[in-house]
Amino acid sequence: MALFTPGRRWQPPFLPFKREPFGKRFLRKIERWIKGPLFGCRMCGNCLLQETAFICPMECPKGMRNGPCGGSTPEKCYVDETRPCIWYKIYERSFRMGRESRLLEVLPPLDWDKVGTETWGDVIRSARDFGTGKFIRERFSRDREKKQISWEAVFQPVRQPRWWNGDSDYHAPGYQKPFSRLERELKSGKFVITAEVSPPLSTATGKLKRDIEHIREMVTAINFTDSASASPRMSSMACSKIAADLGVDPVLQIAARDKTRSGLQSDIMGVNVMGVHNVLCITGDNARIGPSPTSNTNILDLDAIQMLWLLRRMRDEGIYLDGRKMKAPPELFLGAAASPFASEPRFQALREEKKINAGAQFFQTNLIYDPDGFEIWLEALDRRNILDKVYILAGVTPIRSNRMAQYLHHTIPGVKVPLRILDRFEHAKEDDYEEVGVEIALDIIEKIKNKPGINGLHLMSVGWETIIPRMISESGLS
């Protein structure tokens, strides 16, 4: 266990892919010997300790470098239950030290050409560029502003390479005219309803098309999940193409779990040509909760925040990640998932602000079963002055059975079903489960639809698409 990092074990370091000069190898050994026992250092090649309250984020089993996933809890990591959630610990210490503002900076993905190598050499070279003597003198200055400026001048280029240029500022969209029906109706102030249709388990598209036709007149846009619960289904991209061909506005979901940075950029250019403009960036459920055999759980090439940053720059600046210019940038309305019940509201509010700064224009929230707890989360967002920068679609799902209620509460990260609802299913007859689930969902809709900051609903039917028209009609939103 690392001395200053509350992780469970000292993880093995990444190994470099290339031969290095003796001086660099020697410096790497020293850095590893010092930072390994203190911080559990894995030699990622882009040290972020100063931004993460001196707790190494590479202790996270998912390799999250910009904050916790939607399943963050105070108790444990849902991927490796023998360990604490390292990002909960980072947030907890940052808030205690008054360093939470540093967590807003959008940090880059790993440069695998540097992974396994030392970082100290980069710091030394950056100090030389600034002026080593000047840097040392200003470290002993009594002028706090001077000290901070000199510190950033040396360390900012190290953690923010030119190909990334991340910051902690809000970036408004660089265009005016809406790209999709969803964006147009949200901008007009209309209370919007989106729905989710489950992709098929095979190549058969008959039921998928029937489900789309069944709800198309009652919703503004339709989401298609991207291998939800880490279980393979027809791709969100293929389902979105089918919806677009039927004249429906699709929301393409992209799970970072299954994407590389090159694949993401290629796919986005392709789906834009297909008529898909709404993109929901999510990190995705870890392979640990999917079917066996389990795929790689060690590291993500990109997290959801990095995806938002990359796609926003493609759209607004017309550049690929490597800096190449494109003649016709993609037209994207960018969204992200929000988790009102993961971790603590103040931590989640900061995480959502970071997503907005990176490029998120709308949120579709995780499942809501506690309207009062949801309001606490909204108040936390309001305290950060971000409710006017994003459209929020509240997520509602009808529960079909007692087994489903227990599964959602105990298995799905970031979802909490209150005891009163669990008890209601425990005491209901099996034949009444579905009716009880619809009644609960309608009651939740009634309680949240008029809350300040809510711009619409996102109905997730989990394979029960036929219930969506009834929910919309009986909630008075048709």
Coordinates of C-alpha atoms in Angstrom, one line a residue:
M1 CA 0.0 0.0 0.0
A2 CA 1.3 3.4 -0.9
L3 CA 2.1 5.8 2.0
F4 CA 0.2 8.8 0.8
T5 CA -2.3 7.2 -1.6
P6 CA -5.2 5.3 0.0
G7 CA -5.1 2.5 -2.5
R8 CA -5.0 -1.2 -1.7
R9 CA -1.7 -2.1 -3.3
W10 CA 1.4 -0.9 -5.1
Q11 CA 0.4 -1.7 -8.7
P12 CA 3.0 -2.8 -11.3
P13 CA 4.4 0.0 -13.4
F14 CA 3.7 0.4 -17.1
L15 CA 6.8 -0.6 -19.1
P16 CA 8.1 1.6 -21.9
F17 CA 7.8 0.4 -25.5
K18 CA 11.2 1.7 -26.6
R19 CA 14.9 1.7 -25.6
E20 CA 16.0 4.9 -23.8
P21 CA 19.4 6.4 -23.1
F22 CA 21.1 5.5 -19.8
G23 CA 20.4 8.9 -18.3
K24 CA 16.6 8.6 -18.8
R25 CA 16.5 5.0 -17.6
F26 CA 18.5 6.0 -14.5
L27 CA 16.1 9.0 -13.8
R28 CA 13.1 6.7 -14.3
K29 CA 14.5 4.3 -11.7
I30 CA 15.0 7.1 -9.1
E31 CA 11.5 8.5 -9.8
R32 CA 10.0 5.0 -9.4
W33 CA 11.8 4.3 -6.2
I34 CA 10.6 7.5 -4.6
K35 CA 7.1 7.9 -6.0
G36 CA 6.2 4.2 -5.9
P37 CA 6.2 3.8 -2.1
L38 CA 4.8 7.3 -1.5
F39 CA 2.0 7.4 -4.2
G40 CA 1.7 4.0 -5.8
C41 CA 3.2 5.5 -9.0
R42 CA 2.7 3.5 -12.1
M43 CA 5.0 5.7 -14.3
C44 CA 2.2 6.8 -16.6
G45 CA 4.5 9.4 -18.2
N46 CA 2.2 12.3 -17.4
C47 CA 2.1 12.9 -13.6
L48 CA -1.1 14.6 -12.3
L49 CA -0.4 14.4 -8.6
Q50 CA -0.6 18.1 -8.0
E51 CA -4.0 18.3 -9.6
T52 CA -5.4 15.3 -7.8
A53 CA -4.4 16.2 -4.2
F54 CA -1.3 14.0 -4.3
I55 CA -3.3 10.8 -4.8
C56 CA -2.4 9.0 -8.0
P57 CA -5.5 8.6 -10.2
M58 CA -3.9 5.6 -11.9
E59 CA -4.8 3.6 -8.8
C60 CA -8.4 3.7 -10.3
P61 CA -9.0 0.2 -11.9
K62 CA -10.8 2.0 -14.8
G63 CA -7.9 4.4 -15.3
M64 CA -10.1 7.4 -15.0
R65 CA -8.0 10.6 -15.2
N66 CA -10.7 13.3 -15.0
G67 CA -12.9 12.3 -12.1
P68 CA -15.0 9.5 -10.8
C69 CA -17.3 7.3 -12.9
G70 CA -21.1 7.3 -12.4
G71 CA -20.8 4.4 -9.9
S72 CA -18.6 6.2 -7.4
T73 CA -19.4 5.6 -3.7
P74 CA -17.8 6.4 -0.4
E75 CA -17.5 2.7 0.5
K76 CA -15.7 0.9 -2.3
C77 CA -14.8 0.7 -6.0
Y78 CA -17.5 -1.3 -7.8
V79 CA -14.9 -2.8 -10.2
D80 CA -12.6 -4.0 -7.4
E81 CA -14.6 -4.2 -4.2
T82 CA -11.5 -4.8 -2.1
R83 CA -10.4 -1.2 -2.7
P84 CA -11.8 2.3 -2.0
C85 CA -13.0 4.5 -4.8
I86 CA -9.8 6.3 -5.4
W87 CA -11.6 9.3 -7.0
Y88 CA -13.9 9.6 -4.0
K89 CA -10.7 9.9 -1.9
I90 CA -9.2 12.5 -4.3
Y91 CA -12.4 14.6 -4.1
E92 CA -12.6 14.2 -0.3
R93 CA -9.0 15.4 0.2
S94 CA -9.2 18.1 -2.4
F95 CA -12.3 19.7 -0.8
R96 CA -10.6 19.4 2.7
M97 CA -7.5 21.1 1.4
G98 CA -9.4 23.8 -0.5
R99 CA -7.9 22.5 -3.8
E100 CA -11.2 21.5 -5.4
S101 CA -10.9 24.1 -8.2
R102 CA -7.9 22.2 -9.5
L103 CA -10.1 19.3 -10.3
L104 CA -11.9 21.3 -13.0
E105 CA -9.0 21.2 -15.4
V106 CA -9.6 18.9 -18.3
L107 CA -6.6 16.5 -18.2
P108 CA -5.2 14.7 -21.3
P109 CA -5.3 11.0 -22.1
L110 CA -2.1 9.0 -21.8
D111 CA 0.5 9.5 -24.5
W112 CA 1.5 5.9 -24.9
D113 CA 4.8 6.9 -26.4
K114 CA 5.7 8.3 -23.0
V115 CA 4.0 5.7 -20.8
G116 CA 6.5 3.9 -18.6
T117 CA 9.0 6.8 -18.8
E118 CA 9.9 9.5 -16.3
T119 CA 8.3 12.9 -15.9
W120 CA 11.0 14.7 -13.9
G121 CA 13.1 15.2 -17.1
D122 CA 10.1 17.1 -18.6
V123 CA 9.9 19.3 -15.5
I124 CA 13.6 20.0 -15.6
R125 CA 13.4 21.0 -19.3
S126 CA 10.3 23.2 -18.7
A127 CA 12.2 24.9 -15.8
R128 CA 15.1 25.6 -18.1
D129 CA 12.8 27.2 -20.7
F130 CA 11.3 29.4 -18.0
G131 CA 14.7 30.1 -16.4
T132 CA 16.0 27.8 -13.7
G133 CA 17.4 30.6 -11.5
K134 CA 14.4 32.7 -11.9
F135 CA 12.1 29.8 -10.9
I136 CA 14.2 29.0 -7.8
R137 CA 14.2 32.7 -6.7
E138 CA 10.5 33.0 -7.1
R139 CA 9.9 29.9 -5.1
F140 CA 11.3 31.8 -2.1
S141 CA 9.4 35.0 -3.0
R142 CA 6.8 36.4 -0.5
D143 CA 4.6 37.4 -3.4
R144 CA 2.1 34.6 -3.7
E145 CA 0.9 35.6 -7.1
K146 CA 4.5 35.5 -8.5
K147 CA 5.0 32.1 -6.9
Q148 CA 1.8 30.8 -8.5
I149 CA 2.7 32.2 -12.0
S150 CA 6.2 30.7 -12.0
W151 CA 4.8 27.4 -10.8
E152 CA 2.2 27.2 -13.6
A153 CA 4.8 28.4 -16.1
V154 CA 6.9 25.3 -15.4
F155 CA 4.3 22.6 -14.7
Q156 CA 1.4 23.6 -17.0
P157 CA 3.3 22.6 -20.2
V158 CA 4.2 19.3 -18.6
R159 CA 0.7 18.2 -17.8
Q160 CA -1.0 19.9 -20.8
P161 CA 0.9 19.0 -24.0
R162 CA 0.2 21.2 -27.0
W163 CA -1.9 18.6 -28.7
W164 CA -4.4 18.7 -25.8
N165 CA -4.4 22.3 -24.3
G166 CA -6.8 21.4 -21.6
D167 CA -8.0 24.1 -19.2
S168 CA -10.7 24.7 -16.5
D169 CA -12.8 27.3 -18.4
Y170 CA -16.3 27.0 -19.8
H171 CA -16.3 26.8 -23.7
A172 CA -19.6 28.0 -25.2
P173 CA -20.5 26.3 -28.5
G174 CA -18.9 28.0 -31.5
Y175 CA -22.0 28.0 -33.6
Q176 CA -25.6 29.4 -33.5
K177 CA -28.0 27.4 -35.7
P178 CA -29.2 24.1 -34.2
F179 CA -27.9 20.9 -35.8
S180 CA -30.8 18.6 -34.7
R181 CA -34.4 18.6 -33.8
L182 CA -33.5 17.8 -30.2
E183 CA -31.2 20.9 -30.0
R184 CA -33.8 23.1 -31.8
E185 CA -36.6 22.2 -29.4
L186 CA -34.5 22.6 -26.3
K187 CA -33.3 26.0 -27.4
S188 CA -36.9 27.0 -28.1
G189 CA -37.8 26.4 -24.5
K190 CA -40.0 23.4 -25.2
F191 CA -40.3 20.7 -22.5
V192 CA -38.7 17.8 -24.3
I193 CA -39.2 14.0 -24.0
T194 CA -36.6 11.6 -25.3
A195 CA -36.8 7.8 -25.0
E196 CA -34.5 4.9 -25.1
V197 CA -35.0 1.9 -27.4
S198 CA -32.9 -1.3 -26.7
P199 CA -30.8 -2.4 -29.6
P200 CA -31.6 -6.0 -30.8
L201 CA -29.5 -9.0 -29.7
S202 CA -29.2 -10.2 -33.3
T203 CA -29.2 -8.9 -36.9
A204 CA -33.0 -8.9 -37.0
T205 CA -34.3 -5.3 -37.1
G206 CA -38.1 -5.9 -37.3
K207 CA -38.8 -5.3 -33.6
L208 CA -36.4 -2.3 -33.5
K209 CA -38.2 -0.6 -36.4
R210 CA -41.6 -1.3 -34.8
D211 CA -40.5 0.1 -31.5
I212 CA -39.2 3.2 -33.2
E213 CA -42.5 3.7 -35.1
H214 CA -44.5 3.0 -32.0
I215 CA -43.1 6.0 -30.1
R216 CA -41.7 8.4 -32.8
E217 CA -44.7 10.7 -32.7
M218 CA -44.6 11.2 -28.9
V219 CA -40.9 11.9 -28.4
T220 CA -38.3 14.4 -29.8
A221 CA -35.4 12.0 -30.1
I222 CA -34.6 8.3 -29.5
N223 CA -31.5 7.0 -27.7
F224 CA -29.8 3.7 -28.6
T225 CA -27.5 2.3 -25.9
D226 CA -23.9 1.2 -26.7
S227 CA -23.6 -2.3 -25.2
A228 CA -25.2 -1.5 -21.9
S229 CA -24.0 -3.4 -18.9
A230 CA -20.9 -4.3 -21.0
S231 CA -23.1 -6.9 -22.9
P232 CA -22.9 -6.9 -26.7
R233 CA -25.9 -6.0 -28.8
M234 CA -26.4 -4.3 -32.2
S235 CA -24.3 -1.2 -32.2
S236 CA -25.7 2.2 -31.4
M237 CA -24.3 3.5 -34.7
A238 CA -26.3 1.0 -36.7
C239 CA -29.5 1.6 -34.8
S240 CA -29.0 5.4 -35.1
K241 CA -28.6 5.0 -38.9
I242 CA -31.9 3.0 -39.1
A243 CA -33.7 5.7 -37.1
A244 CA -32.3 8.5 -39.2
D245 CA -33.5 6.6 -42.4
L246 CA -37.0 6.5 -40.8
G247 CA -36.9 10.2 -40.3
V248 CA -36.4 10.1 -36.5
D249 CA -33.8 12.2 -34.6
P250 CA -31.4 9.7 -33.1
V251 CA -29.1 10.1 -30.1
L252 CA -25.9 8.1 -30.6
Q253 CA -24.4 6.8 -27.4
I254 CA -20.7 6.2 -27.3
A255 CA -19.1 4.2 -24.5
A256 CA -15.5 5.1 -23.9
R257 CA -15.0 1.6 -22.6
D258 CA -14.9 0.2 -26.2
K259 CA -13.3 3.2 -28.1
T260 CA -9.8 4.2 -29.0
R261 CA -9.1 7.9 -29.8
S262 CA -8.6 7.1 -33.5
G263 CA -11.7 5.0 -33.7
L264 CA -13.8 7.6 -32.0
Q265 CA -12.8 10.4 -34.5
S266 CA -13.4 8.1 -37.5
D267 CA -16.8 7.0 -36.2
I268 CA -17.9 10.5 -35.5
M269 CA -17.1 11.7 -39.0
G270 CA -18.9 8.6 -40.4
V271 CA -22.1 9.0 -38.4
N272 CA -22.4 12.7 -39.1
V273 CA -22.5 11.8 -42.8
M274 CA -25.4 9.4 -41.9
G275 CA -27.4 12.2 -40.5
V276 CA -26.6 11.7 -36.8
H277 CA -25.9 14.9 -34.9
N278 CA -26.8 14.1 -31.2
V279 CA -24.0 12.3 -29.4
L280 CA -24.1 11.2 -25.8
C281 CA -20.6 10.6 -24.4
I282 CA -20.5 8.1 -21.5
T283 CA -17.6 6.2 -19.9
G284 CA -19.7 3.0 -19.9
D285 CA -20.2 0.1 -17.5
N286 CA -17.0 -1.7 -16.7
A287 CA -16.5 -5.1 -18.2
R288 CA -16.6 -6.6 -14.7
I289 CA -20.4 -6.5 -14.7
G290 CA -20.7 -7.9 -18.2
P291 CA -20.8 -11.6 -19.3
S292 CA -17.8 -13.9 -19.1
P293 CA -15.1 -14.1 -20.4
T294 CA -14.3 -10.6 -19.1
S295 CA -12.5 -8.2 -21.4
N296 CA -9.7 -5.9 -20.4
T297 CA -10.5 -3.8 -17.3
N298 CA -7.1 -2.2 -16.8
I299 CA -7.3 1.2 -18.6
L300 CA -9.5 3.4 -20.8
D301 CA -8.0 5.0 -23.8
L302 CA -10.3 8.0 -23.3
D303 CA -12.8 8.9 -20.6
A304 CA -16.2 10.6 -21.2
I305 CA -14.8 14.1 -20.4
Q306 CA -11.9 13.6 -22.7
M307 CA -14.3 12.5 -25.4
L308 CA -16.3 15.7 -25.0
W309 CA -13.2 17.8 -25.1
L310 CA -11.9 16.1 -28.3
L311 CA -15.3 16.2 -30.1
R312 CA -16.0 19.8 -29.1
R313 CA -12.6 20.8 -30.6
M314 CA -13.3 18.8 -33.8
R315 CA -16.6 20.7 -34.2
D316 CA -15.6 24.2 -33.1
E317 CA -11.9 24.3 -34.1
G318 CA -12.0 21.9 -37.0
I319 CA -9.0 19.9 -35.9
Y320 CA -8.2 16.3 -35.2
L321 CA -6.5 15.3 -32.0
D322 CA -3.1 15.4 -33.7
G323 CA -3.7 19.0 -34.9
R324 CA -4.6 18.2 -38.6
K325 CA -7.2 20.6 -40.0
M326 CA -10.4 19.3 -41.6
K327 CA -12.2 21.0 -44.4
A328 CA -15.7 20.1 -43.1
P329 CA -16.0 19.7 -39.3
P330 CA -18.7 17.5 -37.9
E331 CA -22.0 19.1 -36.7
L332 CA -22.6 17.8 -33.2
F333 CA -24.9 18.4 -30.3
L334 CA -22.9 17.0 -27.4
G335 CA -24.4 15.3 -24.3
A336 CA -23.2 13.5 -21.3
A337 CA -24.7 11.3 -18.6
A338 CA -25.2 12.7 -15.1
S339 CA -25.4 10.7 -11.9
P340 CA -27.4 12.5 -9.2
F341 CA -27.0 9.6 -6.7
A342 CA -23.4 8.6 -7.0
S343 CA -21.0 9.8 -4.4
E344 CA -21.9 13.2 -2.7
P345 CA -24.0 16.0 -4.4
R346 CA -21.1 18.5 -4.0
F347 CA -18.7 16.1 -5.6
Q348 CA -21.1 15.2 -8.5
A349 CA -21.8 18.9 -9.1
L350 CA -18.1 19.6 -9.6
R351 CA -17.9 16.6 -11.9
E352 CA -20.9 17.7 -14.0
E353 CA -19.4 21.3 -14.2
K354 CA -16.2 19.7 -15.6
K355 CA -18.3 17.9 -18.3
I356 CA -20.0 21.2 -19.2
N357 CA -16.7 23.0 -19.4
A358 CA -15.4 20.2 -21.7
G359 CA -18.3 20.5 -24.1
A360 CA -21.5 18.9 -22.7
Q361 CA -24.6 20.8 -23.9
F362 CA -27.2 18.5 -22.4
F363 CA -27.4 15.9 -19.7
Q364 CA -29.5 12.7 -19.6
T365 CA -29.5 11.6 -15.9
N366 CA -29.2 8.2 -14.4
L367 CA -32.4 6.6 -13.0
I368 CA -34.3 8.7 -10.5
Y369 CA -36.3 7.1 -7.8
D370 CA -35.9 9.7 -5.0
P371 CA -37.2 13.1 -6.1
D372 CA -36.0 14.8 -2.9
G373 CA -32.5 13.5 -3.4
F374 CA -32.6 14.6 -7.0
E375 CA -33.5 18.2 -5.8
I376 CA -30.5 18.2 -3.5
W377 CA -28.3 17.4 -6.6
L378 CA -30.0 20.2 -8.6
E379 CA -29.3 22.7 -5.7
A380 CA -25.7 21.6 -5.8
L381 CA -25.5 22.4 -9.5
D382 CA -27.2 25.7 -8.9
R383 CA -24.6 26.7 -6.3
R384 CA -21.9 26.2 -9.0
N385 CA -23.9 28.5 -11.4
I386 CA -24.1 25.9 -14.2
L387 CA -27.9 25.3 -14.6
D388 CA -28.1 27.9 -17.3
K389 CA -25.2 26.3 -19.3
V390 CA -26.8 22.9 -19.9
Y391 CA -30.1 21.3 -20.7
I392 CA -31.1 18.6 -18.2
L393 CA -33.3 15.6 -19.2
A394 CA -34.3 13.6 -16.0
G395 CA -34.1 9.9 -16.4
V396 CA -37.1 7.8 -15.4
T397 CA -37.6 4.0 -15.8
P398 CA -40.6 1.9 -14.7
I399 CA -39.7 -1.1 -12.6
R400 CA -41.3 -4.3 -13.9
S401 CA -40.7 -6.7 -11.0
N402 CA -39.4 -7.1 -7.5
R403 CA -36.3 -8.8 -9.0
M404 CA -35.6 -5.8 -11.2
A405 CA -36.0 -3.5 -8.2
Q406 CA -33.4 -5.5 -6.2
Y407 CA -31.1 -5.7 -9.2
L408 CA -31.2 -1.9 -9.9
H409 CA -30.5 -1.1 -6.2
H410 CA -27.8 -3.6 -5.5
T411 CA -26.0 -4.1 -8.9
I412 CA -26.3 -1.0 -11.1
P413 CA -23.6 1.6 -10.1
G414 CA -25.0 5.0 -9.3
V415 CA -28.7 3.9 -8.9
K416 CA -30.4 3.9 -5.5
V417 CA -34.0 2.6 -5.0
P418 CA -35.5 3.9 -1.7
L419 CA -36.6 1.4 0.9
R420 CA -40.2 2.5 0.5
I421 CA -40.2 1.4 -3.1
L422 CA -38.4 -1.9 -2.4
D423 CA -41.0 -2.6 0.3
R424 CA -43.8 -1.9 -2.0
F425 CA -42.7 -4.5 -4.4
E426 CA -42.0 -7.0 -1.6
H427 CA -45.6 -6.7 -0.5
A428 CA -47.2 -6.6 -4.0
K429 CA -48.5 -9.6 -5.9
E430 CA -46.5 -10.8 -8.8
D431 CA -49.4 -10.1 -11.2
D432 CA -49.4 -6.5 -10.0
Y433 CA -45.7 -5.7 -10.4
E434 CA -45.9 -3.9 -13.7
E435 CA -48.9 -1.8 -12.6
V436 CA -47.0 -0.8 -9.4
G437 CA -43.9 0.1 -11.4
V438 CA -45.9 2.4 -13.7
E439 CA -47.6 4.1 -10.8
I440 CA -44.3 4.7 -9.1
A441 CA -42.8 6.1 -12.4
L442 CA -45.8 8.4 -12.9
D443 CA -45.5 9.7 -9.4
I444 CA -41.8 10.4 -9.9
I445 CA -42.5 12.3 -13.1
E446 CA -45.2 14.4 -11.4
K447 CA -42.7 15.4 -8.7
I448 CA -39.8 16.3 -10.9
K449 CA -41.2 17.6 -14.1
N450 CA -41.7 21.2 -12.8
K451 CA -38.4 21.5 -10.8
P452 CA -36.3 24.5 -11.8
G453 CA -33.5 23.5 -14.2
I454 CA -35.3 20.6 -15.7
N455 CA -35.8 20.9 -19.5
G456 CA -37.4 17.5 -20.2
L457 CA -37.6 13.8 -19.4
H458 CA -35.5 10.8 -20.7
L459 CA -37.7 7.7 -20.5
M460 CA -35.7 4.5 -20.3
S461 CA -37.9 1.5 -20.9
V462 CA -35.3 -1.3 -20.7
G463 CA -37.0 -3.4 -23.3
W464 CA -40.5 -2.3 -22.4
E465 CA -41.0 0.2 -25.2
T466 CA -44.8 -0.4 -25.4
I467 CA -45.3 1.3 -22.0
I468 CA -43.8 4.7 -23.1
P469 CA -47.0 6.1 -24.8
R470 CA -49.0 5.3 -21.7
M471 CA -46.5 7.0 -19.4
I472 CA -46.4 10.1 -21.6
S473 CA -50.2 10.3 -21.9
E474 CA -51.0 9.7 -18.2
S475 CA -48.3 12.1 -17.1
G476 CA -50.0 14.9 -19.0
L477 CA -47.0 15.5 -21.3
S478 CA -48.5 14.5 -24.6

